[in-house]
PDB file of C-alpha atoms in Angstrom:
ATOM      1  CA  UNK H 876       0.000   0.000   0.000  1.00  0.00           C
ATOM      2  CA  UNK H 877       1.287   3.488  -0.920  1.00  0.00           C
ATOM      3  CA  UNK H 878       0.623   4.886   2.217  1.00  0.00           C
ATOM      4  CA  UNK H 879       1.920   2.589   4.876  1.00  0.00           C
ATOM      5  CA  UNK H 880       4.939   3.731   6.424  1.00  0.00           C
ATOM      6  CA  UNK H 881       7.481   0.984   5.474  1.00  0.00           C
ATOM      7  CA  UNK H 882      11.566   0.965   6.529  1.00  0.00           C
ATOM      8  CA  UNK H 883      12.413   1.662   2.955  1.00  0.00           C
ATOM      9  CA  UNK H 884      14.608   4.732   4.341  1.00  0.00           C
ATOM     10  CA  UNK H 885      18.437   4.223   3.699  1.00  0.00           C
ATOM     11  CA  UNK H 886      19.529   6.361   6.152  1.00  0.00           C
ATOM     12  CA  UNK H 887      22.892   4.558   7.165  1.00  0.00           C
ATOM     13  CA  UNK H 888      25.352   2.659   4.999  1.00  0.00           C
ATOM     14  CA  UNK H 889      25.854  -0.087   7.110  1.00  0.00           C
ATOM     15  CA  UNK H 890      21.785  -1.148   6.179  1.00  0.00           C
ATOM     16  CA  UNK H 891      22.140  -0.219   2.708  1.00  0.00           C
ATOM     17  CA  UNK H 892      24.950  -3.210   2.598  1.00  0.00           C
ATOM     18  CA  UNK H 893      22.763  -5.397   4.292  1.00  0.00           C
ATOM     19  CA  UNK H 894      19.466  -4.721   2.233  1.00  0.00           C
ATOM     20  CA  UNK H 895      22.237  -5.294  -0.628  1.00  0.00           C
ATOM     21  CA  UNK H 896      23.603  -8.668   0.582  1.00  0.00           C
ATOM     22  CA  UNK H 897      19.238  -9.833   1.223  1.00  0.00           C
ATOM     23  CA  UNK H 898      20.165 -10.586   4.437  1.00  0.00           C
ATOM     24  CA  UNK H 899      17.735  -7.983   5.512  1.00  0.00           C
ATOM     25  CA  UNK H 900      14.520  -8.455   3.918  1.00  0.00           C
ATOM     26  CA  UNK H 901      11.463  -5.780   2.981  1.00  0.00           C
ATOM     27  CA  UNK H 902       8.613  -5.837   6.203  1.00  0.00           C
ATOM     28  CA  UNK H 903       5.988  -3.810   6.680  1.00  0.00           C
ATOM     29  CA  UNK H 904       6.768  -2.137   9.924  1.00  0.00           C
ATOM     30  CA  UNK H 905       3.557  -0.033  10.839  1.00  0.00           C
ATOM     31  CA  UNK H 906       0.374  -0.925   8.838  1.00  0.00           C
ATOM     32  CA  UNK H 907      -1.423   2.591   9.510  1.00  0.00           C
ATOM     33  CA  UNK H 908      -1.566   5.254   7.353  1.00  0.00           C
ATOM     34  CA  UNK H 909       1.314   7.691   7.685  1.00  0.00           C
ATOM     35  CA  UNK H 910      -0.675  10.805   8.978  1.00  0.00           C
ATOM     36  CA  UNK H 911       0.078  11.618  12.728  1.00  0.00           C
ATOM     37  CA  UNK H 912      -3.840  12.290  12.831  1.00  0.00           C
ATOM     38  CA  UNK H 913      -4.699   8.610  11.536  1.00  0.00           C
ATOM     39  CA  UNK H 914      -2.426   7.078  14.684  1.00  0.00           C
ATOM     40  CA  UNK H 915      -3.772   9.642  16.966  1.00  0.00           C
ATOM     41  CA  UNK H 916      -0.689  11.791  17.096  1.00  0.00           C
ATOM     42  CA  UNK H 917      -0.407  16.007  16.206  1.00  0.00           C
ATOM     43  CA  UNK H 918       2.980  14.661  14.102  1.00  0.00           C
ATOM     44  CA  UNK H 919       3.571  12.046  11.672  1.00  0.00           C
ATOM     45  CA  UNK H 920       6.134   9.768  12.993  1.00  0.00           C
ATOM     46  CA  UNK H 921       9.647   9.988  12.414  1.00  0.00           C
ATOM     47  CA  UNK H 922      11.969   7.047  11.704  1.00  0.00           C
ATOM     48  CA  UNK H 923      15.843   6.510  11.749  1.00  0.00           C
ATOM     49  CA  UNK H 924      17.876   3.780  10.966  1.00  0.00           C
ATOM     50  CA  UNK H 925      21.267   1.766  11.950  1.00  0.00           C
ATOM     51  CA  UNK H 926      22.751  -0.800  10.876  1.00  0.00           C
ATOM     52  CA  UNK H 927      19.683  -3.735  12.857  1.00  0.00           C
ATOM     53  CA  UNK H 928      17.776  -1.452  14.620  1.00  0.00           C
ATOM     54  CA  UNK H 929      15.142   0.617  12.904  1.00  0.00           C
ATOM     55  CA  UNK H 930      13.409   3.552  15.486  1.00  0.00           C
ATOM     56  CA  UNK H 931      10.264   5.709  15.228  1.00  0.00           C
ATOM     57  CA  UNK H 932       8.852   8.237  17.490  1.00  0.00           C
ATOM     58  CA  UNK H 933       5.532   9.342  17.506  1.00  0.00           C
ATOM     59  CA  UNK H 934       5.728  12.411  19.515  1.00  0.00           C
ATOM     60  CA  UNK H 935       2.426  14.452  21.117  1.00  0.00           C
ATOM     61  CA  UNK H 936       4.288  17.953  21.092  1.00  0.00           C
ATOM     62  CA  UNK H 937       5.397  18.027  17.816  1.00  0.00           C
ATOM     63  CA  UNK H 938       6.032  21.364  16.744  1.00  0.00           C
ATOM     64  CA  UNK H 939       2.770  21.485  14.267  1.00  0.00           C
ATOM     65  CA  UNK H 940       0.278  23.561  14.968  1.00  0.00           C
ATOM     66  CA  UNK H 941      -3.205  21.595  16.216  1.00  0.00           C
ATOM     67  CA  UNK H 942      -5.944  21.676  13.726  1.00  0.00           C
ATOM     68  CA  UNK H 943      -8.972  24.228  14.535  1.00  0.00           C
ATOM     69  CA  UNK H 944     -12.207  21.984  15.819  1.00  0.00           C
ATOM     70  CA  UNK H 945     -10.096  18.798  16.173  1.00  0.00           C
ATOM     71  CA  UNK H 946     -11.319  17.429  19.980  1.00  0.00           C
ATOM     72  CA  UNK H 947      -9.173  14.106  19.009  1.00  0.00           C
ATOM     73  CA  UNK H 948      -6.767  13.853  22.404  1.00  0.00           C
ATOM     74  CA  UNK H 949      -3.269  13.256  21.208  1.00  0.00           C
ATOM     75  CA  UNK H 950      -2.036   9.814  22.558  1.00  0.00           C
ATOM     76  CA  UNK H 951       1.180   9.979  25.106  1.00  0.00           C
ATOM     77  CA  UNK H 952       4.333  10.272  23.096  1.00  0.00           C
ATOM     78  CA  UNK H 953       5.787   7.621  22.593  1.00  0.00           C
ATOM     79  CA  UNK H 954       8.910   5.438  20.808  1.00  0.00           C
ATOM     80  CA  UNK H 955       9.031   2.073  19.128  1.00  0.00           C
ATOM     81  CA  UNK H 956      11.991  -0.461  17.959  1.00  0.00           C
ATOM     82  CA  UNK H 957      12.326  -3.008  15.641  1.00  0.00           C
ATOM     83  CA  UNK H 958      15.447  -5.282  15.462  1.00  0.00           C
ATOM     84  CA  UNK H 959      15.861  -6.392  11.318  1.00  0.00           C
ATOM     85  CA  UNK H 960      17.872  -9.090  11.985  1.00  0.00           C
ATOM     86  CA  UNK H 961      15.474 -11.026  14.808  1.00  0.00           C
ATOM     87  CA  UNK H 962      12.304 -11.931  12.946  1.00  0.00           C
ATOM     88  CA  UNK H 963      10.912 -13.770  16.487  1.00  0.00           C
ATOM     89  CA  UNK H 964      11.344 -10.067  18.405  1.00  0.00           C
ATOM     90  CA  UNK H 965       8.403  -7.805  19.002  1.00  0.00           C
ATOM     91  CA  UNK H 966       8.139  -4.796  19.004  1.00  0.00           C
ATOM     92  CA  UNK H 967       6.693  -2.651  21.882  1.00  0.00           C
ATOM     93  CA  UNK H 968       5.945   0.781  22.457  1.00  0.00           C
ATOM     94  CA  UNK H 969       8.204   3.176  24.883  1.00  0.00           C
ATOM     95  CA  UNK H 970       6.078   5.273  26.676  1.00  0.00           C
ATOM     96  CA  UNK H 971       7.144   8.542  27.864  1.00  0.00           C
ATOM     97  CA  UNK H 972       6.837  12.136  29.575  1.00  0.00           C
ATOM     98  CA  UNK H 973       5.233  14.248  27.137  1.00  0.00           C
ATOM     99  CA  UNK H 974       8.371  15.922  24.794  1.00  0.00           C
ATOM    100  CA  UNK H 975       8.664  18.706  22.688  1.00  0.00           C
ATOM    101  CA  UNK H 976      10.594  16.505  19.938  1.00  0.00           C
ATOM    102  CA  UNK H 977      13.401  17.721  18.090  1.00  0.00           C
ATOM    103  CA  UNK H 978      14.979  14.551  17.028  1.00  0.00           C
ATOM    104  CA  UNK H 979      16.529  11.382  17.523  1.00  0.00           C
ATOM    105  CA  UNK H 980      19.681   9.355  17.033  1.00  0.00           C
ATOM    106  CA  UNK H 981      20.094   5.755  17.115  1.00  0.00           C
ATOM    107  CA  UNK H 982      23.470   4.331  18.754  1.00  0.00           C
ATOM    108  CA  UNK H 983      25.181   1.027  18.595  1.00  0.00           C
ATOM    109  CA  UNK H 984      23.458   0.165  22.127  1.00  0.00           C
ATOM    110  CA  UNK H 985      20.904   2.957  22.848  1.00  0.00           C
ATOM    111  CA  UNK H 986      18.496   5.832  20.790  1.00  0.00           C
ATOM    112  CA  UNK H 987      18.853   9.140  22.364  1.00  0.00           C
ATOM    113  CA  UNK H 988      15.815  11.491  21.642  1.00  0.00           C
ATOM    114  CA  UNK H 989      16.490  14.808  21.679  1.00  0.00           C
ATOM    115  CA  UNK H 990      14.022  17.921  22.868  1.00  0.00           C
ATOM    116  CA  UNK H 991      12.603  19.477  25.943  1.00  0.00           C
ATOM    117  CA  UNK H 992      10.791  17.807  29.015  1.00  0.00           C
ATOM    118  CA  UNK H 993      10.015  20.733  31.055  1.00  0.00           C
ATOM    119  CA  UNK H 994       9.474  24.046  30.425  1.00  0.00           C
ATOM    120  CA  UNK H 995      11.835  26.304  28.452  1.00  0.00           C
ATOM    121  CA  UNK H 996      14.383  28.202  30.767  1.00  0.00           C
ATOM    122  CA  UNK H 997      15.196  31.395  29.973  1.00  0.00           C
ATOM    123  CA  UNK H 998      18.797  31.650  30.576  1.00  0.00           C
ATOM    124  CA  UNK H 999      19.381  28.416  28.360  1.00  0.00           C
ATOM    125  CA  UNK H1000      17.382  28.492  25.828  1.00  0.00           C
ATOM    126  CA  UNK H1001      18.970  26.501  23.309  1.00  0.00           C
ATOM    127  CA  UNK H1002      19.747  23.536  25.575  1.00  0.00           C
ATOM    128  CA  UNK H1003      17.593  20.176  25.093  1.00  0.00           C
ATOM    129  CA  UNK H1004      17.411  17.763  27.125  1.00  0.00           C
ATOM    130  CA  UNK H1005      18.558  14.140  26.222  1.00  0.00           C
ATOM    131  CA  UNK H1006      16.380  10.918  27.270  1.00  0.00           C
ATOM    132  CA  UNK H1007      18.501   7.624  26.528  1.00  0.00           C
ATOM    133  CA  UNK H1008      16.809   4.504  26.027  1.00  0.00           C
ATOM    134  CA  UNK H1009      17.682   0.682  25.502  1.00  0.00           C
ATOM    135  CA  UNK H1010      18.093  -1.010  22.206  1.00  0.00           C
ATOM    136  CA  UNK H1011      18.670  -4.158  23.994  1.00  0.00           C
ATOM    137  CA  UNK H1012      16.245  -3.938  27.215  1.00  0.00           C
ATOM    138  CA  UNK H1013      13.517  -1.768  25.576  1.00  0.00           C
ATOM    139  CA  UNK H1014      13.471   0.392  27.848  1.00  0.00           C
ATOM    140  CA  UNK H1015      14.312   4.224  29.179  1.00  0.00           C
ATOM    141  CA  UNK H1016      17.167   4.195  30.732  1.00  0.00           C
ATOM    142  CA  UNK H1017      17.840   7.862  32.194  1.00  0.00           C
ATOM    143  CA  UNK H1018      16.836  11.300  31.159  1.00  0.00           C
ATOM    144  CA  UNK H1019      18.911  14.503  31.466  1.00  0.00           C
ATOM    145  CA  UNK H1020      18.634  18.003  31.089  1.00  0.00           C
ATOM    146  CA  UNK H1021      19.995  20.957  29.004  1.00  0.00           C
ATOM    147  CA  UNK H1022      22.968  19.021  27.807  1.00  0.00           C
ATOM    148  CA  UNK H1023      22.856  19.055  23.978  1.00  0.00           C
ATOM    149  CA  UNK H1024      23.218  22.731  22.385  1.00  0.00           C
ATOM    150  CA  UNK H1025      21.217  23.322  19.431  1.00  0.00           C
ATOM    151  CA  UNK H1026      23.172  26.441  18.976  1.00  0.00           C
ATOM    152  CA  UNK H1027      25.918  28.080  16.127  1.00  0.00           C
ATOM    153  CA  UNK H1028      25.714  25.340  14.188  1.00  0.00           C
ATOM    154  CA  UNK H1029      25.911  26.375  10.422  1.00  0.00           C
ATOM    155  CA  UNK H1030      23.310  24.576   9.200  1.00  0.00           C
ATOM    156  CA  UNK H1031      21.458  22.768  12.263  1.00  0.00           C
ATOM    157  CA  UNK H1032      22.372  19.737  14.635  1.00  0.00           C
ATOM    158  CA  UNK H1033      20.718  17.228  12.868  1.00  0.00           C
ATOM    159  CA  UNK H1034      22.948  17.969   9.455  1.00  0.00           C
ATOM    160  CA  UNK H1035      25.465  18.833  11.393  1.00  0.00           C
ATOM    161  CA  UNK H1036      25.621  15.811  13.082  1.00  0.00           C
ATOM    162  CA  UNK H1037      27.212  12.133  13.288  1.00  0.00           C
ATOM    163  CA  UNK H1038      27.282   9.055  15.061  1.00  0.00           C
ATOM    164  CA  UNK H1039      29.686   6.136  15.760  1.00  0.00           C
ATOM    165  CA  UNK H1040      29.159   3.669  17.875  1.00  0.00           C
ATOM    166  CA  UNK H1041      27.554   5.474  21.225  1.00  0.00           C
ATOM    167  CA  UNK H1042      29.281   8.880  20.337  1.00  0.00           C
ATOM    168  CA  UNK H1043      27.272  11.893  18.761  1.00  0.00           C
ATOM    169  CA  UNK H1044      29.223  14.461  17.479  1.00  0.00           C
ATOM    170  CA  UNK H1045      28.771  17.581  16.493  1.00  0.00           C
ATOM    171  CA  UNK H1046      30.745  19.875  14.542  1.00  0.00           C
ATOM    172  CA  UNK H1047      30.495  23.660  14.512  1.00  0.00           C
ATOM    173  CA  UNK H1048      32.786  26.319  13.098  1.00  0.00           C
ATOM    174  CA  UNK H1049      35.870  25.754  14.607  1.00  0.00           C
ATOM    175  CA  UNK H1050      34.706  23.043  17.639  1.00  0.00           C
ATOM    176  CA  UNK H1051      33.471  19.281  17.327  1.00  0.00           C
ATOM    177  CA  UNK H1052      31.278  18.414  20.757  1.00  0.00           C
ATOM    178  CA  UNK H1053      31.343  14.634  21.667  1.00  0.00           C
ATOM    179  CA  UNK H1054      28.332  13.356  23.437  1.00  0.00           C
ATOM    180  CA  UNK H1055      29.501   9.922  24.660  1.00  0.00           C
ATOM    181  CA  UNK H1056      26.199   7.924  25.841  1.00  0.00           C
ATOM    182  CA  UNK H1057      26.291   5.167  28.851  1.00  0.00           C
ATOM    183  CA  UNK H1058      23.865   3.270  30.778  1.00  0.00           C
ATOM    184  CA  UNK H1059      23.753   5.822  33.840  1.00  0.00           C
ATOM    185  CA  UNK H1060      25.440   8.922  31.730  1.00  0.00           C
ATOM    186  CA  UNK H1061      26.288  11.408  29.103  1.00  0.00           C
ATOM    187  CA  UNK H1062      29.735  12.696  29.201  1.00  0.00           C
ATOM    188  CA  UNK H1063      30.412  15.910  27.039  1.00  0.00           C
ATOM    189  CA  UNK H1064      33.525  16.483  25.225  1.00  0.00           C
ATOM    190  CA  UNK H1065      34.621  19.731  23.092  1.00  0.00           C
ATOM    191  CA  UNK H1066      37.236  19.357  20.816  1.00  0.00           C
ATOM    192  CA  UNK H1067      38.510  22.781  19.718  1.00  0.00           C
ATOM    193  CA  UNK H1068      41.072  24.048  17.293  1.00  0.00           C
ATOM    194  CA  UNK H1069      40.138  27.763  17.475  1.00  0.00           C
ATOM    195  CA  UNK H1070      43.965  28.336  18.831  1.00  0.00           C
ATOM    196  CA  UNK H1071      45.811  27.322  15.802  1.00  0.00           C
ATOM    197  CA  UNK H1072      43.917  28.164  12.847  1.00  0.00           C
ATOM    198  CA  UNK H1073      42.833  31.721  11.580  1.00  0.00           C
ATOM    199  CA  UNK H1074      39.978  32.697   9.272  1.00  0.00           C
ATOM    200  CA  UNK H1075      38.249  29.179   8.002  1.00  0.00           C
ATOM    201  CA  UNK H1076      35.711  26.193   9.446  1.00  0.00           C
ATOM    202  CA  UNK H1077      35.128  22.698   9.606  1.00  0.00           C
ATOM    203  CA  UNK H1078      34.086  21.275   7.076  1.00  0.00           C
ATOM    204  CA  UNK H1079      30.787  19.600   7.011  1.00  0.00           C
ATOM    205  CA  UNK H1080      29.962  16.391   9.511  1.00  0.00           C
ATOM    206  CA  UNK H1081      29.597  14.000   6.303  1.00  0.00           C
ATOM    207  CA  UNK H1082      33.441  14.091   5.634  1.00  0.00           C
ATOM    208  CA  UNK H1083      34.399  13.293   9.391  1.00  0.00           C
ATOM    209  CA  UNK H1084      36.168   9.894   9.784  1.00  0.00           C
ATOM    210  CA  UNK H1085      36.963   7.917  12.590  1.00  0.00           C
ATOM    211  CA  UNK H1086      37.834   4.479  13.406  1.00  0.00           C
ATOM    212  CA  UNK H1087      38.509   2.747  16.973  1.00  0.00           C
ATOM    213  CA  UNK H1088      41.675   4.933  17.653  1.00  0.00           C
ATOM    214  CA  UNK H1089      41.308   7.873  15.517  1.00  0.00           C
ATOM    215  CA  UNK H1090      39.052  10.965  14.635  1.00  0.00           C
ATOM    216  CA  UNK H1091      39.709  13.037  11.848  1.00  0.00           C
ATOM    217  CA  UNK H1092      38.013  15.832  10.161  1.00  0.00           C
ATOM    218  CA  UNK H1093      39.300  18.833   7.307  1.00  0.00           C
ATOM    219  CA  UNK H1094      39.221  22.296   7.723  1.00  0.00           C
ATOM    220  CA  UNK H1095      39.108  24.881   5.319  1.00  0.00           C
ATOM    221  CA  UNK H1096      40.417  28.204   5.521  1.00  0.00           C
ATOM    222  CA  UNK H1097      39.273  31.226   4.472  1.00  0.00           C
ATOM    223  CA  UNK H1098      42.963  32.734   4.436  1.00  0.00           C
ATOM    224  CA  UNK H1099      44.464  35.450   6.952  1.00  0.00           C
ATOM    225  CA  UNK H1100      42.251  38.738   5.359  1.00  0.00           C
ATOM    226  CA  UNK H1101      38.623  39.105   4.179  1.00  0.00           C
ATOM    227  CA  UNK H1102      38.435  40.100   0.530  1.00  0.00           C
ATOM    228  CA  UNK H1103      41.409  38.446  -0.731  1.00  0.00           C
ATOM    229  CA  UNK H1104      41.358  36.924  -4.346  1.00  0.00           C
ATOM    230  CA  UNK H1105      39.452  33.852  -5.382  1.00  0.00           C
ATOM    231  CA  UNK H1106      42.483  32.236  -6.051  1.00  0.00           C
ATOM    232  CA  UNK H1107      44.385  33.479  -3.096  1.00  0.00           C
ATOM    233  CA  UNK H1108      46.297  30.033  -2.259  1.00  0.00           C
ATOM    234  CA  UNK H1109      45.712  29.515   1.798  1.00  0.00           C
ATOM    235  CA  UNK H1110      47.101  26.432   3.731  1.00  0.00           C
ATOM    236  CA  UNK H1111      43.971  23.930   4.289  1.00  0.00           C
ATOM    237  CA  UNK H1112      44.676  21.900   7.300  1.00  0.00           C
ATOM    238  CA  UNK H1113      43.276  17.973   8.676  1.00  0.00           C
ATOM    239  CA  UNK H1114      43.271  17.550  12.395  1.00  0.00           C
ATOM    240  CA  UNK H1115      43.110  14.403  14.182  1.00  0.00           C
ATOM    241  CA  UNK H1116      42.859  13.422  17.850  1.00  0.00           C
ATOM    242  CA  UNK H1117      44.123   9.893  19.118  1.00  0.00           C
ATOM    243  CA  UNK H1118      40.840   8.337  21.631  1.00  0.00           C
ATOM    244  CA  UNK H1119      44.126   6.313  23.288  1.00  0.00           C
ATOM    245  CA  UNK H1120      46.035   9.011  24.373  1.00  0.00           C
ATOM    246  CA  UNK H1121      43.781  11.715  26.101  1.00  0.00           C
ATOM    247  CA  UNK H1122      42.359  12.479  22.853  1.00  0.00           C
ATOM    248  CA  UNK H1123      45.617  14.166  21.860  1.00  0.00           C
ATOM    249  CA  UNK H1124      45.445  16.298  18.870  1.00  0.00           C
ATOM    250  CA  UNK H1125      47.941  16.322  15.454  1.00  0.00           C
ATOM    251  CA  UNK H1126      47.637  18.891  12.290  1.00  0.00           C
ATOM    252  CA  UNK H1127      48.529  17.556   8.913  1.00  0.00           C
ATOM    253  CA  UNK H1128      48.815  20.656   6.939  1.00  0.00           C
ATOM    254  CA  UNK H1129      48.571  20.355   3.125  1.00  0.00           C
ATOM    255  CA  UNK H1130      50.762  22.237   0.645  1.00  0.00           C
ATOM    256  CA  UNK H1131      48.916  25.681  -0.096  1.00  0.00           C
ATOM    257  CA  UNK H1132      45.660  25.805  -2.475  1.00  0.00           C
ATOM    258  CA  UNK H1133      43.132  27.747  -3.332  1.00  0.00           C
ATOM    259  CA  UNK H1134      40.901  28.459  -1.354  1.00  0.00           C
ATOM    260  CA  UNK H1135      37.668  26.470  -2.709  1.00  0.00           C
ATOM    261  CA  UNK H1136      40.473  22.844  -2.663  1.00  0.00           C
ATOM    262  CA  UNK H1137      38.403  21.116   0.242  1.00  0.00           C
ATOM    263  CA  UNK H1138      38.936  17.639   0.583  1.00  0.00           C
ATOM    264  CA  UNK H1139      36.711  15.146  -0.808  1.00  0.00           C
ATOM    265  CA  UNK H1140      36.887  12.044   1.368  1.00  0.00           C
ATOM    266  CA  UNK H1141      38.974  11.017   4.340  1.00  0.00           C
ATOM    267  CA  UNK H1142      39.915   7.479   5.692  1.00  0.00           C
ATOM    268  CA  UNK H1143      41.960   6.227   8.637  1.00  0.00           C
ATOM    269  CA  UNK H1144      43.249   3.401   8.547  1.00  0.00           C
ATOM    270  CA  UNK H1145      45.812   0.671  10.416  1.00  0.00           C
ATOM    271  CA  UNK H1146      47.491   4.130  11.542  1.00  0.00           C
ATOM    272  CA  UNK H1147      47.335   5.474   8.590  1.00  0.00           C
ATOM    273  CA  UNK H1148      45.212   8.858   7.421  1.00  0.00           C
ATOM    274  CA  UNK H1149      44.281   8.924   3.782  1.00  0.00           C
ATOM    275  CA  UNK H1150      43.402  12.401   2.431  1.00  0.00           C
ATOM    276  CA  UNK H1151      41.768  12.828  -1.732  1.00  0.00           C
ATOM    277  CA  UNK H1152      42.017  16.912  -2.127  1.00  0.00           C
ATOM    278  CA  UNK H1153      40.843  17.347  -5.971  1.00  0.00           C
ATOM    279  CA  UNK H1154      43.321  15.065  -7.624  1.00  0.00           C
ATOM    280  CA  UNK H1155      45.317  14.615  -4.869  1.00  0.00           C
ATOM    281  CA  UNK H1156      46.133  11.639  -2.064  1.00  0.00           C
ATOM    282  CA  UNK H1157      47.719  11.516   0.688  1.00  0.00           C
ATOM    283  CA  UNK H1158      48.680   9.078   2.773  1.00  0.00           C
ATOM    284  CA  UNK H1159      50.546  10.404   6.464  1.00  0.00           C
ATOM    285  CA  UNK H1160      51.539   7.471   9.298  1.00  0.00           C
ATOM    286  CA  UNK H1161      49.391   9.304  11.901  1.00  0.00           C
ATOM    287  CA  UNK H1162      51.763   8.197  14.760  1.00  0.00           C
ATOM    288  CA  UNK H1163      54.749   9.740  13.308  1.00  0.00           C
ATOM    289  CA  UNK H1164      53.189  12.838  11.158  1.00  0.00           C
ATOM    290  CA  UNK H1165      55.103  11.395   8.117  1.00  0.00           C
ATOM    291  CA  UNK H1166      54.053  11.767   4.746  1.00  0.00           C
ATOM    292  CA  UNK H1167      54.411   8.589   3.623  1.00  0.00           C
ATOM    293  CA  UNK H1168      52.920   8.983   0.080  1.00  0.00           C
ATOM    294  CA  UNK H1169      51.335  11.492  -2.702  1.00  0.00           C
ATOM    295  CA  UNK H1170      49.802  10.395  -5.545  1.00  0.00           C
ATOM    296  CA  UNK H1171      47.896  12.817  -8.223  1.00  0.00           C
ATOM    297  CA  UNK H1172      45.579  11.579 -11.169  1.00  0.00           C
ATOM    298  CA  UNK H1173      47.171  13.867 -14.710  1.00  0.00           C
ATOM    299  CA  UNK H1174      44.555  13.871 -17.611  1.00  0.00           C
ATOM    300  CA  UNK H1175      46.365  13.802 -20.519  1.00  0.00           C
ATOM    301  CA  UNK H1176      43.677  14.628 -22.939  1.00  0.00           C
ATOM    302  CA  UNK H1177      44.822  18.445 -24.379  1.00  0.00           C
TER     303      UNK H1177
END
């Protein structure tokens, strides 16, 4: 039926492979029509996906604005799970205090939704508060308040946003903030490089990399004055912090470009950072700070 709501969203690469490979097969997840109104919610529901676990909230104080005349009571909000991979486990639904729903993020062990459970306070207004819940237990976990900043981000916290494993991060102009999820706690970490670069930003969260050790993201810089030349050539810069060692912090600095030579993809890997800027790799041991290899693609047609 067109308008069942079905986990056809490929909203994480890890499914996509396993949709791919047909170990996951299509299911019909909910079997009511897709309007909030039709399951007795203001909101539609909103789903996300990892790489077993699919998650939908249907959330009471969605941010729409109540039809005139409607006396339908809105149903407590409220958040289901499905695991893709365990045909023989039901699903139940998560009750919970009424939310003014922003979003939500599912980890390797828990789904974090993201909004505010009490009333806004004036002197932090653009702090939500976090409720973590259980993939494994079904169940909420802990709640806690005005801990994720929705704020200076350059596009908004859900874009601006990533996951590994039970990490959020989120990277702003010149800061990535680590929200590290546990079963009793949610630890905040800021990474910041505004210290040692000058006029520039991160760039966005989609070409962050990380692996068990490392974290790496590019930066782009603007150069050292506004209203310099298009093809001003500036000093572009990749910083990466080692989890092992107190999160320390290296800068692999790239021969100058212009200014619009972002990088394209990053990978780490056995130690090793790999870099593609336009035409460009680079490999550097991360350890050592060595370059250990460049390679550029020449087209020879005239």
């Amino acid at each position: 039926s067109v308008y069942t709501l079905r986990n056809t969203f490929f909203l994480c690469s890890t499914l996509r492979k396993k949709w791919d490979s047909g170990s996951v097969k299509e299911k019909i997840l909910l079997n009511e029509k897709f309007s909030g109104l039709e399951l007795g919610y203001w909101a539609s529901p909103c789903a996300r996906a990892s790489a077993n676990t699919v998650a939908i909230v249907c959330d009471s104080l969605n941010e729409e604005v109540l039809r005139s005349g409607n006396s339908v009571q809105p149903r407590p909000a409220s958040l289901r799970l499905w695991d893709l991979m365990d045909e023989d486990k039901v699903s139940k639904q998560i009750h919970y205090e009424s939310l003014s729903y922003h979003a939500h993020f599912i980890l390797d062990n828990f789904v974090v939704v993201i909004g505010r459970m009490s009333k806004v306070d004036p002197r932090s207004m653009s702090l939500l508060d976090m409720m973590v819940v259980s993939i494994k237990d079904q169940e909420i976990l802990f709640t806690k308040e005005r801990v994720f900043d929705m704020g200076n981000f350059m596009r908004g916290f859900e874009k601006d946003s990533r996951v590994f494993k039970n990490t959020i991060a989120s990277i702003r102009q010149k800061t990535i903030t680590l929200h590290e999820v546990g079963e009793d706690d949610v630890t905040l970490r800021v990474l910041n490089v505004e210290e040692v670069v000058g006029r520039g930003m991160f760039q966005y969260s989609k070409f962050m990399t990380w692996d068990e050790t490392y974290l790496a993201h590019p930066f782009q810089s603007l150069g050292l004055q506004m209203g310099e030349v298009p093809d001003a050539l500036v000093e572009h810069t990749i910083f990466c912090w080692d989890q092992e060692d107190d999160w320390r912090r290296k800068e692999f600095r790239v021969p100058p470009s212009r200014v619009n030579d972002i990088h394209y993809d990053l990978a780490v890997h056995q130690g090793k950072l790999f870099a593609l800027q336009g035409r460009t790799t680079r490999v550097w041991q991360i350890s050592s700070g060595d370059l250990l290899s460049t390679a550029t693609l020449t087209d020879t047609t005239p």
